[in-house]
PDB file of C-alpha atoms in Angstrom:
ATOM      1  CA  VAL A  10       0.000   0.000   0.000  1.00  0.00           C
ATOM      2  CA  GLN A  11       1.451   3.346  -1.050  1.00  0.00           C
ATOM      3  CA  LEU A  12       0.546   6.794   0.237  1.00  0.00           C
ATOM      4  CA  GLN A  13       1.050   9.941  -1.814  1.00  0.00           C
ATOM      5  CA  ALA A  14       0.683  13.240   0.006  1.00  0.00           C
ATOM      6  CA  SER A  15       0.442  16.677  -1.549  1.00  0.00           C
ATOM      7  CA  GLY A  16      -0.517  20.251  -0.770  1.00  0.00           C
ATOM      8  CA  GLY A  17       2.259  21.532   1.455  1.00  0.00           C
ATOM      9  CA  GLY A  18       3.938  24.870   0.959  1.00  0.00           C
ATOM     10  CA  LEU A  19       4.666  28.278   2.408  1.00  0.00           C
ATOM     11  CA  VAL A  20       1.763  30.230   3.890  1.00  0.00           C
ATOM     12  CA  GLN A  21       1.383  33.225   6.136  1.00  0.00           C
ATOM     13  CA  ALA A  22      -0.045  33.054   9.628  1.00  0.00           C
ATOM     14  CA  GLY A  23      -3.825  33.187   9.602  1.00  0.00           C
ATOM     15  CA  GLU A  24      -4.162  31.682   6.141  1.00  0.00           C
ATOM     16  CA  SER A  25      -5.551  28.292   5.127  1.00  0.00           C
ATOM     17  CA  LEU A  26      -4.055  25.273   3.434  1.00  0.00           C
ATOM     18  CA  ARG A  27      -5.353  21.850   2.440  1.00  0.00           C
ATOM     19  CA  LEU A  28      -3.324  18.682   2.358  1.00  0.00           C
ATOM     20  CA  SER A  29      -4.353  15.560   0.466  1.00  0.00           C
ATOM     21  CA  CYS A  30      -3.189  11.969   0.713  1.00  0.00           C
ATOM     22  CA  GLU A  31      -4.215   9.169  -1.585  1.00  0.00           C
ATOM     23  CA  ALA A  32      -3.701   5.512  -0.749  1.00  0.00           C
ATOM     24  CA  SER A  33      -3.188   3.013  -3.544  1.00  0.00           C
ATOM     25  CA  GLY A  34      -2.227  -0.606  -4.001  1.00  0.00           C
ATOM     26  CA  SER A  35      -3.653  -3.845  -2.664  1.00  0.00           C
ATOM     27  CA  ILE A  36      -6.140  -2.260  -0.318  1.00  0.00           C
ATOM     28  CA  TRP A  37      -8.947  -4.371   1.030  1.00  0.00           C
ATOM     29  CA  ARG A  38      -9.793  -2.197   3.977  1.00  0.00           C
ATOM     30  CA  ILE A  39      -8.622   1.054   5.571  1.00  0.00           C
ATOM     31  CA  ASN A  40      -9.286   1.024   9.313  1.00  0.00           C
ATOM     32  CA  ARG A  41      -7.606   4.283  10.218  1.00  0.00           C
ATOM     33  CA  MET A  42      -6.182   7.108   8.129  1.00  0.00           C
ATOM     34  CA  GLY A  43      -4.926  10.532   8.964  1.00  0.00           C
ATOM     35  CA  TRP A  44      -2.116  12.949   9.608  1.00  0.00           C
ATOM     36  CA  TYR A  45       0.896  13.310  11.847  1.00  0.00           C
ATOM     37  CA  ARG A  46       3.547  16.007  11.882  1.00  0.00           C
ATOM     38  CA  GLN A  47       7.132  16.433  12.956  1.00  0.00           C
ATOM     39  CA  ALA A  48       8.604  19.833  13.692  1.00  0.00           C
ATOM     40  CA  PRO A  49      12.377  20.408  13.742  1.00  0.00           C
ATOM     41  CA  GLY A  50      13.889  18.945  16.883  1.00  0.00           C
ATOM     42  CA  LYS A  51      10.622  17.388  18.011  1.00  0.00           C
ATOM     43  CA  GLU A  52       9.048  13.962  17.908  1.00  0.00           C
ATOM     44  CA  ARG A  53       6.352  13.050  15.443  1.00  0.00           C
ATOM     45  CA  GLU A  54       2.881  13.746  16.813  1.00  0.00           C
ATOM     46  CA  LEU A  55      -0.673  12.991  15.828  1.00  0.00           C
ATOM     47  CA  VAL A  56      -2.546  15.862  14.187  1.00  0.00           C
ATOM     48  CA  GLY A  57      -5.854  14.324  13.214  1.00  0.00           C
ATOM     49  CA  VAL A  58      -6.993  10.854  12.232  1.00  0.00           C
ATOM     50  CA  ILE A  59     -10.224   9.127  11.286  1.00  0.00           C
ATOM     51  CA  GLY A  60     -10.585   5.763  12.971  1.00  0.00           C
ATOM     52  CA  GLU A  61     -13.024   2.906  12.693  1.00  0.00           C
ATOM     53  CA  GLY A  62     -16.631   3.980  12.667  1.00  0.00           C
ATOM     54  CA  GLY A  63     -15.599   7.425  11.507  1.00  0.00           C
ATOM     55  CA  LYS A  64     -14.436   8.571  14.921  1.00  0.00           C
ATOM     56  CA  ILE A  65     -12.049  11.501  14.609  1.00  0.00           C
ATOM     57  CA  TYR A  66      -9.182  12.330  16.935  1.00  0.00           C
ATOM     58  CA  TYR A  67      -7.346  15.677  17.021  1.00  0.00           C
ATOM     59  CA  GLU A  68      -4.273  16.970  18.778  1.00  0.00           C
ATOM     60  CA  ASP A  69      -5.361  19.616  21.267  1.00  0.00           C
ATOM     61  CA  SER A  70      -3.532  22.533  19.669  1.00  0.00           C
ATOM     62  CA  VAL A  71      -5.312  22.102  16.334  1.00  0.00           C
ATOM     63  CA  LYS A  72      -8.849  21.543  17.587  1.00  0.00           C
ATOM     64  CA  GLY A  73     -11.222  24.032  16.004  1.00  0.00           C
ATOM     65  CA  ARG A  74      -8.656  25.026  13.354  1.00  0.00           C
ATOM     66  CA  PHE A  75      -7.824  21.801  11.511  1.00  0.00           C
ATOM     67  CA  PHE A  76     -10.338  19.356  10.107  1.00  0.00           C
ATOM     68  CA  VAL A  77      -9.788  15.844   8.783  1.00  0.00           C
ATOM     69  CA  SER A  78     -12.077  14.322   6.189  1.00  0.00           C
ATOM     70  CA  ARG A  79     -11.984  11.230   4.035  1.00  0.00           C
ATOM     71  CA  ASP A  80     -13.299  10.212   0.634  1.00  0.00           C
ATOM     72  CA  GLY A  81     -13.716   6.462   0.893  1.00  0.00           C
ATOM     73  CA  ALA A  82     -14.334   5.997  -2.813  1.00  0.00           C
ATOM     74  CA  LYS A  83     -10.981   7.622  -3.603  1.00  0.00           C
ATOM     75  CA  ASN A  84      -9.070   6.198  -0.611  1.00  0.00           C
ATOM     76  CA  THR A  85      -8.076   9.776   0.092  1.00  0.00           C
ATOM     77  CA  VAL A  86      -7.811  11.728   3.321  1.00  0.00           C
ATOM     78  CA  TYR A  87      -7.676  15.499   3.575  1.00  0.00           C
ATOM     79  CA  LEU A  88      -6.435  17.914   6.199  1.00  0.00           C
ATOM     80  CA  GLU A  89      -8.035  21.338   6.087  1.00  0.00           C
ATOM     81  CA  MET A  90      -5.765  23.717   7.969  1.00  0.00           C
ATOM     82  CA  ASN A  91      -7.286  27.059   8.930  1.00  0.00           C
ATOM     83  CA  ASN A  92      -5.864  30.015  10.811  1.00  0.00           C
ATOM     84  CA  VAL A  93      -2.419  28.457  10.682  1.00  0.00           C
ATOM     85  CA  LYS A  94       0.231  29.563  13.146  1.00  0.00           C
ATOM     86  CA  PRO A  95       4.042  29.574  12.964  1.00  0.00           C
ATOM     87  CA  GLU A  96       4.073  26.684  15.433  1.00  0.00           C
ATOM     88  CA  ASP A  97       2.232  24.581  12.847  1.00  0.00           C
ATOM     89  CA  THR A  98       5.411  24.556  10.774  1.00  0.00           C
ATOM     90  CA  ALA A  99       6.405  20.915  10.309  1.00  0.00           C
ATOM     91  CA  VAL A 100       6.659  18.047   7.894  1.00  0.00           C
ATOM     92  CA  TYR A 101       3.203  16.511   7.688  1.00  0.00           C
ATOM     93  CA  TYR A 102       2.946  12.768   7.189  1.00  0.00           C
ATOM     94  CA  CYS A 103      -0.013  10.740   6.062  1.00  0.00           C
ATOM     95  CA  ASN A 104      -0.592   7.388   7.740  1.00  0.00           C
ATOM     96  CA  ALA A 105      -2.956   4.530   6.920  1.00  0.00           C
ATOM     97  CA  ARG A 106      -3.623   1.257   8.721  1.00  0.00           C
ATOM     98  CA  GLY A 107      -5.725  -1.570   7.472  1.00  0.00           C
ATOM     99  CA  ILE A 108      -5.828  -4.898   5.674  1.00  0.00           C
ATOM    100  CA  THR A 109      -4.541  -5.752   2.209  1.00  0.00           C
ATOM    101  CA  VAL A 110      -6.288  -7.842  -0.418  1.00  0.00           C
ATOM    102  CA  GLN A 111      -3.995 -10.654   0.709  1.00  0.00           C
ATOM    103  CA  ARG A 112      -5.458 -10.205   4.216  1.00  0.00           C
ATOM    104  CA  ALA A 113      -2.216  -8.882   5.658  1.00  0.00           C
ATOM    105  CA  LEU A 114      -2.096  -5.961   8.064  1.00  0.00           C
ATOM    106  CA  TYR A 115      -0.413  -2.759   6.979  1.00  0.00           C
ATOM    107  CA  ASP A 116       0.615   0.425   8.784  1.00  0.00           C
ATOM    108  CA  ASN A 117       2.180   2.677   6.171  1.00  0.00           C
ATOM    109  CA  TRP A 118       3.451   6.228   5.884  1.00  0.00           C
ATOM    110  CA  GLY A 119       3.555   8.723   3.069  1.00  0.00           C
ATOM    111  CA  GLN A 120       6.680  10.613   2.119  1.00  0.00           C
ATOM    112  CA  GLY A 121       5.836  13.760   4.069  1.00  0.00           C
ATOM    113  CA  THR A 122       4.978  17.230   2.858  1.00  0.00           C
ATOM    114  CA  LEU A 123       6.515  20.374   4.325  1.00  0.00           C
ATOM    115  CA  VAL A 124       4.278  23.124   5.661  1.00  0.00           C
ATOM    116  CA  THR A 125       5.990  26.386   6.561  1.00  0.00           C
ATOM    117  CA  VAL A 126       4.030  29.154   8.262  1.00  0.00           C
ATOM    118  CA  SER A 127       5.566  32.613   8.283  1.00  0.00           C
ATOM    119  CA  SER A 128       4.625  35.202  10.877  1.00  0.00           C
TER     120      SER A 128
END
């Protein structure tokens, strides 16, 4: 299963940005899909994910500003980032967990997309 993320770039504080991530390959089921980020000198952290049953989890600092959504037909997850702040600057990674057509478990990462927020 491969993940291709896109949409990163340079934005100013207060602006909006949307990230996309498409999963492809031998996908039978996606149980959980979403976004993590890693800022310079920090550990990777969860930003927002959609789990089984559509339950959504957000990191506290992005609640009310970032929104995760998923298009099941396209195996694509989106991250709508609003009112971005300089502290949102990070490499954003897409992650998907599920079961392949061969009935094997997967837990895969995309290549990361850089988001830089200027003040």
